[in-house]
Coordinates of N, CA and C in Angstrom, one line a residue:
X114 N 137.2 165.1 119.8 CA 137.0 163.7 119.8 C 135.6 163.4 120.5
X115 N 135.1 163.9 121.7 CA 133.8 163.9 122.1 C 132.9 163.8 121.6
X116 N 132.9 165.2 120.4 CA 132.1 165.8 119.3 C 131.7 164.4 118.6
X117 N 132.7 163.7 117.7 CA 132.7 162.5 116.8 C 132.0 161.6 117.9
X118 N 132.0 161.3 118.8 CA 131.4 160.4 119.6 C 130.1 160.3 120.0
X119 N 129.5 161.4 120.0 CA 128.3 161.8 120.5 C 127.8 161.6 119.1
X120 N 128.4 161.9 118.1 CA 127.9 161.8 116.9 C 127.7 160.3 116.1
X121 N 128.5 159.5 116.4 CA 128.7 157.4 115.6 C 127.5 157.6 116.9
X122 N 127.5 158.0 118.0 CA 126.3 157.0 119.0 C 125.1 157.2 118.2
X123 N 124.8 159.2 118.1 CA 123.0 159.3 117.6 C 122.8 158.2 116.6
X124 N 124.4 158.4 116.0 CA 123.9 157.6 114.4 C 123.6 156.0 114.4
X125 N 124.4 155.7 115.2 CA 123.8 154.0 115.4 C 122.9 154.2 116.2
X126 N 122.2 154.9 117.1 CA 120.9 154.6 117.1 C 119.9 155.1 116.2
X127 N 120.1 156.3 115.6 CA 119.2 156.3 114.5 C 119.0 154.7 113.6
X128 N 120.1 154.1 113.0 CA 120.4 153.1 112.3 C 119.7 152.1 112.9
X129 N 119.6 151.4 114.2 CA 119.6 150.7 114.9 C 117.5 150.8 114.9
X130 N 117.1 152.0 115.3 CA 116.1 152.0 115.1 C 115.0 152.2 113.7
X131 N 115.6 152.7 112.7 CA 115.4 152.4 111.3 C 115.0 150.5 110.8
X132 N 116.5 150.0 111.4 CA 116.4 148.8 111.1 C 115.1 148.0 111.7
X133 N 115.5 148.3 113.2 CA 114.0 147.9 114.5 C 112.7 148.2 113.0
X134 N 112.5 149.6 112.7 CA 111.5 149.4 112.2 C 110.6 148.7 111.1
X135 N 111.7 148.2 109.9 CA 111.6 147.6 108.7 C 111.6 146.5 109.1
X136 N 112.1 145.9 110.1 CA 112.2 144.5 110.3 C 110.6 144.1 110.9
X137 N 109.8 145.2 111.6 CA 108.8 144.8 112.1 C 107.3 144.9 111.0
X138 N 108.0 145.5 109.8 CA 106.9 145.4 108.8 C 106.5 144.5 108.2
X139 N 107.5 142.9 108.5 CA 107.1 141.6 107.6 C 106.4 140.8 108.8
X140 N 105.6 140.6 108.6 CA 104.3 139.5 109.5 C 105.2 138.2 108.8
X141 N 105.5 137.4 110.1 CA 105.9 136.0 109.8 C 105.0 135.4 110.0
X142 N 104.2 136.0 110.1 CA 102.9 134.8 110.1 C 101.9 134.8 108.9
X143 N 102.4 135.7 107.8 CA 102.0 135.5 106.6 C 102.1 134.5 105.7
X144 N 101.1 134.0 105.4 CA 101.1 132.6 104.3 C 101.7 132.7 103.1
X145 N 102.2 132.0 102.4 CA 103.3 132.4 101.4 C 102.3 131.7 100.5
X146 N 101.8 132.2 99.5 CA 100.8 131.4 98.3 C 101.8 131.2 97.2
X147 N 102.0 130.0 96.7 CA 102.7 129.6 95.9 C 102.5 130.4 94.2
X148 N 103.3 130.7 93.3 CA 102.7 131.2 92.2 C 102.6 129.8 91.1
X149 N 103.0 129.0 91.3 CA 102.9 127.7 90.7 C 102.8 126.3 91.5
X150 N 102.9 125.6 90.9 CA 102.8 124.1 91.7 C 104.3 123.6 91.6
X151 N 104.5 123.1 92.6 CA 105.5 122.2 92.9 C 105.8 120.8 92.6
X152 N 104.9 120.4 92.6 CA 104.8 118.9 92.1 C 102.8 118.9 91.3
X153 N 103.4 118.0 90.3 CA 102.2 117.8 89.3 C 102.0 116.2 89.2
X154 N 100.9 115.8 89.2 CA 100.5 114.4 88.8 C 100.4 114.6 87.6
X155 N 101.4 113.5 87.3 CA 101.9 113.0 85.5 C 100.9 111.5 85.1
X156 N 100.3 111.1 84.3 CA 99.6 110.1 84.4 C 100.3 109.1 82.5
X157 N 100.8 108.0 83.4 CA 102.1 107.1 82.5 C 101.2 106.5 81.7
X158 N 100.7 105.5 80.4 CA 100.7 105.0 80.0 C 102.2 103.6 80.1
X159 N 102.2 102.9 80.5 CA 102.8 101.7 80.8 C 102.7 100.9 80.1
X160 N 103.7 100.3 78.9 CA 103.6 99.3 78.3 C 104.2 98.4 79.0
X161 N 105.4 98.3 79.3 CA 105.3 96.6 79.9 C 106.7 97.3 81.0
X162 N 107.1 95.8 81.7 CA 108.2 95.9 82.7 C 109.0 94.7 82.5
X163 N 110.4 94.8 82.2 CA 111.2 94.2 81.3 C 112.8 94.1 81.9
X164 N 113.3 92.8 82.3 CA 114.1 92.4 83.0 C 115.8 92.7 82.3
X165 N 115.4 93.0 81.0 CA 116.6 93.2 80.5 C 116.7 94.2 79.3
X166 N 117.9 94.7 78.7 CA 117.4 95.6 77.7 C 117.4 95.1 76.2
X167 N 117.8 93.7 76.1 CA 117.2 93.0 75.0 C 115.9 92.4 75.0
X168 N 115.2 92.1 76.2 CA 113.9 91.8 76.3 C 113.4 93.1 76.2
X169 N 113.7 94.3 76.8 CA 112.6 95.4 76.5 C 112.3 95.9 74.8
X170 N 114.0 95.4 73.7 CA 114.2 95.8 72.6 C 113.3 94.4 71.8
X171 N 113.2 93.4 72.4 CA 112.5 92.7 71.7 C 110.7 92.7 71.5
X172 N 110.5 93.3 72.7 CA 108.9 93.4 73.1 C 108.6 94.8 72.4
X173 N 109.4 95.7 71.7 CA 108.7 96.9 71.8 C 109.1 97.5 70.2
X174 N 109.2 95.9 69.8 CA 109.4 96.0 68.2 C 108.0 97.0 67.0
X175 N 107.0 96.8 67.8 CA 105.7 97.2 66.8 C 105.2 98.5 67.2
X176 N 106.5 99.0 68.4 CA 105.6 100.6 68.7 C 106.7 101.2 67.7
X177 N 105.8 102.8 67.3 CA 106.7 103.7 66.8 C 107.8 104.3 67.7
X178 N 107.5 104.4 69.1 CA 108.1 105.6 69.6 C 107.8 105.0 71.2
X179 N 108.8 105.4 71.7 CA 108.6 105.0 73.4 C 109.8 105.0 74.2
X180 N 109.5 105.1 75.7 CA 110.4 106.0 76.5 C 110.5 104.9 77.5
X181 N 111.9 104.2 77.9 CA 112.1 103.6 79.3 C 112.9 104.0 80.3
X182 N 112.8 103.5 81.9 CA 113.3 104.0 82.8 C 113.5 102.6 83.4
X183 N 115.2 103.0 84.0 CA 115.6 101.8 84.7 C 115.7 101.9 86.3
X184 N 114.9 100.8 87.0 CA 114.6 101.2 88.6 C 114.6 99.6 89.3
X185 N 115.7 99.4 89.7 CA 115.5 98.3 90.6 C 115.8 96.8 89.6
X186 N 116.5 97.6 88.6 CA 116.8 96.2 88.0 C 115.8 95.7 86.7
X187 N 115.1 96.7 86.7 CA 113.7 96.6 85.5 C 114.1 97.9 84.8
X188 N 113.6 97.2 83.5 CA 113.1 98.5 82.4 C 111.5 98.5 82.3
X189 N 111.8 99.8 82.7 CA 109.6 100.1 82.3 C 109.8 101.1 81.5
X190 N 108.7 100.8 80.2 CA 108.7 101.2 79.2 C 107.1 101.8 79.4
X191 N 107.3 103.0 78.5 CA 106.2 104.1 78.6 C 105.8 104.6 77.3
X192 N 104.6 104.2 76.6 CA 104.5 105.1 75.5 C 103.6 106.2 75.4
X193 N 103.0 106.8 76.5 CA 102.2 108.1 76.9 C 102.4 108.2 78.2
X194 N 102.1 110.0 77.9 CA 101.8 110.4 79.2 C 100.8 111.8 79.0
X195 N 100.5 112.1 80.1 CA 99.4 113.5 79.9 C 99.2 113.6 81.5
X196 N 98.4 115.3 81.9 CA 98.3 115.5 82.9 C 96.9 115.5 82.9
X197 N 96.4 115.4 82.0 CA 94.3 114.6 82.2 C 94.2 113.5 82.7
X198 N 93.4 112.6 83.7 CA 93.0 111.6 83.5 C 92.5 111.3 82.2
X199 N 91.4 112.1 81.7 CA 90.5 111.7 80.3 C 91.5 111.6 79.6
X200 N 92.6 112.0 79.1 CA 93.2 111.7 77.7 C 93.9 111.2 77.8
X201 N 94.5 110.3 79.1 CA 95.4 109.5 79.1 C 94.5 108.3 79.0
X202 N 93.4 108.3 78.9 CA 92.1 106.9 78.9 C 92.4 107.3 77.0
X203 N 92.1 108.0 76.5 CA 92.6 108.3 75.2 C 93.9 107.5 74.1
X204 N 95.0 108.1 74.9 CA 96.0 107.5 74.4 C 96.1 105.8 75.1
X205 N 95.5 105.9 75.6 CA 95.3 104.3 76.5 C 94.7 103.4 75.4
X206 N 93.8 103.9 74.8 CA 92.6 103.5 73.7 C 93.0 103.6 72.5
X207 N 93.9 104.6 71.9 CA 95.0 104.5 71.3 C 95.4 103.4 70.9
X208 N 96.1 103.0 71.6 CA 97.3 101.5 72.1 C 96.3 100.4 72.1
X209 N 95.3 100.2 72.3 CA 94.6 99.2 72.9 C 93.5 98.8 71.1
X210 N 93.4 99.9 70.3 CA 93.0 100.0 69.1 C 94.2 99.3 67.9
X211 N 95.1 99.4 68.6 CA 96.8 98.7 68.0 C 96.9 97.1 68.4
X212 N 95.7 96.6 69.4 CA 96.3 95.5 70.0 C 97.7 95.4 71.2
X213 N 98.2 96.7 71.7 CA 98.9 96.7 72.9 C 98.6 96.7 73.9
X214 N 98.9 95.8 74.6 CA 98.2 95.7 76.2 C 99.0 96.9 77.5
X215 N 98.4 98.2 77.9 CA 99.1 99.0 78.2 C 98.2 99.0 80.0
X216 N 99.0 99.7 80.9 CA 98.3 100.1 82.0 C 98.5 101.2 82.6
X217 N 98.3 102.2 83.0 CA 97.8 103.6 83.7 C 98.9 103.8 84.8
X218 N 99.6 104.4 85.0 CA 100.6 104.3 86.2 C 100.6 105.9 86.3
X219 N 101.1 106.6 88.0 CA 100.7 108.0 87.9 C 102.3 108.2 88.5
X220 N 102.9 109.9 88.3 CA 104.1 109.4 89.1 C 104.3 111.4 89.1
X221 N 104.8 112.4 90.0 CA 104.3 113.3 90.5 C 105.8 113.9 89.7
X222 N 106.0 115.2 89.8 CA 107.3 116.0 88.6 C 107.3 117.7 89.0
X223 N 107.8 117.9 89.7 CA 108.2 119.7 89.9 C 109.3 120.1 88.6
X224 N 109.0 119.4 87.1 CA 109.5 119.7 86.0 C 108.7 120.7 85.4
X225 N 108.7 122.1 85.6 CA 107.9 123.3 85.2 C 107.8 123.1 83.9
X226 N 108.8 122.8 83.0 CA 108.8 123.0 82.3 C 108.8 122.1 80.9
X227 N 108.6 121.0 81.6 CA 107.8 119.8 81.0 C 105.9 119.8 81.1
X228 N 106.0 119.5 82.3 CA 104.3 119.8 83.0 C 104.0 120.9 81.8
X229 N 104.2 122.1 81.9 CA 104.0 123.0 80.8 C 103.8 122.5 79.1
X230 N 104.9 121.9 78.4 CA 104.3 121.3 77.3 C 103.6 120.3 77.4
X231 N 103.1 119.0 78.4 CA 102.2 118.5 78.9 C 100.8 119.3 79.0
X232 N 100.6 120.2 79.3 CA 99.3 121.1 79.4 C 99.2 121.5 77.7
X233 N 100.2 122.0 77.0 CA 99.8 122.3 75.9 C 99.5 121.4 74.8
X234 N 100.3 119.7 74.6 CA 99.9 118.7 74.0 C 98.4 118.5 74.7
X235 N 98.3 118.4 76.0 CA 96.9 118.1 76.4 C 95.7 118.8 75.2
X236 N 95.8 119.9 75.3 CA 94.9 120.8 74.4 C 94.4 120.1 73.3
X237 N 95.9 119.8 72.7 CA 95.6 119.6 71.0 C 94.9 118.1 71.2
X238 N 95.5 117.4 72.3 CA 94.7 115.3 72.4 C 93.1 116.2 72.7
X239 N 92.8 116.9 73.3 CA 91.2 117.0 74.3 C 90.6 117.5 72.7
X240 N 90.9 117.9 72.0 CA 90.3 118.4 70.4 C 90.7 117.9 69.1
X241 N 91.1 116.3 69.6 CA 91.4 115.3 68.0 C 90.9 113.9 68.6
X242 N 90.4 113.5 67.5 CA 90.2 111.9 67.8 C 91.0 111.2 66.6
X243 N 91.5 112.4 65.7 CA 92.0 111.5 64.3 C 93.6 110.6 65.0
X244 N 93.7 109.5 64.4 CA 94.6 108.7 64.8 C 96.1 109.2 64.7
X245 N 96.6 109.4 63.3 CA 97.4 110.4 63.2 C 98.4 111.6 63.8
X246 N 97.0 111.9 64.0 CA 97.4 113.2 65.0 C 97.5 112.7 66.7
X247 N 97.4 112.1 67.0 CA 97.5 111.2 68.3 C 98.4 110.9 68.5
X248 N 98.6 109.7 67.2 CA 100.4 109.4 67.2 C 101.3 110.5 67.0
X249 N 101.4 111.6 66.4 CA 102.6 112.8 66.3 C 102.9 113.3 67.5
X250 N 102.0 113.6 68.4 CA 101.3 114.6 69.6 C 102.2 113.4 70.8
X251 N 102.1 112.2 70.5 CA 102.3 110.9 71.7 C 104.1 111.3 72.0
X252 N 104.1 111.1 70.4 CA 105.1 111.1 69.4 C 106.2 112.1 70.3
X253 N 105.6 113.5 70.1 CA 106.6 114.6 70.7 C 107.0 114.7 72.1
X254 N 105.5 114.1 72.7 CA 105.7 113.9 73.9 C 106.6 113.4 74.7
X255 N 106.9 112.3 74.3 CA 107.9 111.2 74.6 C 109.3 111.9 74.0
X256 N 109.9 112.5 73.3 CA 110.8 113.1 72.7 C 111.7 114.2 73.7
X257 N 110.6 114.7 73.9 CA 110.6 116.2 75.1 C 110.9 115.4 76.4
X258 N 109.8 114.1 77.0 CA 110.5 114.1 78.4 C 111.8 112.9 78.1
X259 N 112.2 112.6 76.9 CA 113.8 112.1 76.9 C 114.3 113.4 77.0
X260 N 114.4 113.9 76.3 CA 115.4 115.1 76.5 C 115.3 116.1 77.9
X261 N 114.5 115.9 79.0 CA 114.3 116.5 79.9 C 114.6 116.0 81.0

């Protein structure tokens, strides 16, 4: 019985100082670099703010395509968005080429995986001016963050 005793001791201290030692290899004072961003500035195209949802269905007869959100008793309605400032002045110009009076609103999204097809529609808007292709690209955009 001694034998076994002398022996669980060495071994919890062997264990004991093993552990002592791995635990002293992590520096908590190491800075953790993020591999992505956490929150991204989303930049809204804003068509209007709308007290009801037959007022927002009545105002938003002549767009093709658009996305609203209800906050405080309002519908705001959005027909672009992008993570450029420049190409959201774009699709802004867009709208504004249609006769829609639109405004710039910004609003921040840890949606990896929106932000991401946002970076890649960006691409295709920063290398088209044809109209068309503006509206398809607006088009998807809006599609993706309903569904997201």
């Amino acid at each position: 019985m001694k034998k076994y005793f002398v022996t669980i001791i060495i071994s919890l201290l062997i264990g004991f100082l093993l552990a002592n030692f791995m635990l002293r290899q992590y520096d908590s004072t190491v800075k953790v670099i993020p591999t992505f961003k956490q929150n991204e500035t989303i930049y809204l195209v804003q068509q209007g703010v709308y007290s009801s949802l037959e007022s927002t269905k009545d105002n938003t007869k002549k767009l093709n395509y658009y996305v609203y959100t209800m906050k405080d008793g309002f519908y705001y309605v959005y027909v672009g968005m992008s993570l450029d400032s420049e190409i959201i002045k774009k699709i802004q110009n867009y709208y504004t080429d249609l006769k829609i009076e639109t405004i710039i609103k910004t609003i921040t999204s840890a949606n990896n995986d929106f932000t991401n097809t946002l970076k890649q529609t960006d691409e295709i808007l920063k290398e088209t001016d044809d109209k068309d292709t503006i509206k398809e690209v607006i088009n998807q955009i809006l599609k993706k963050y309903e569904g997201s």
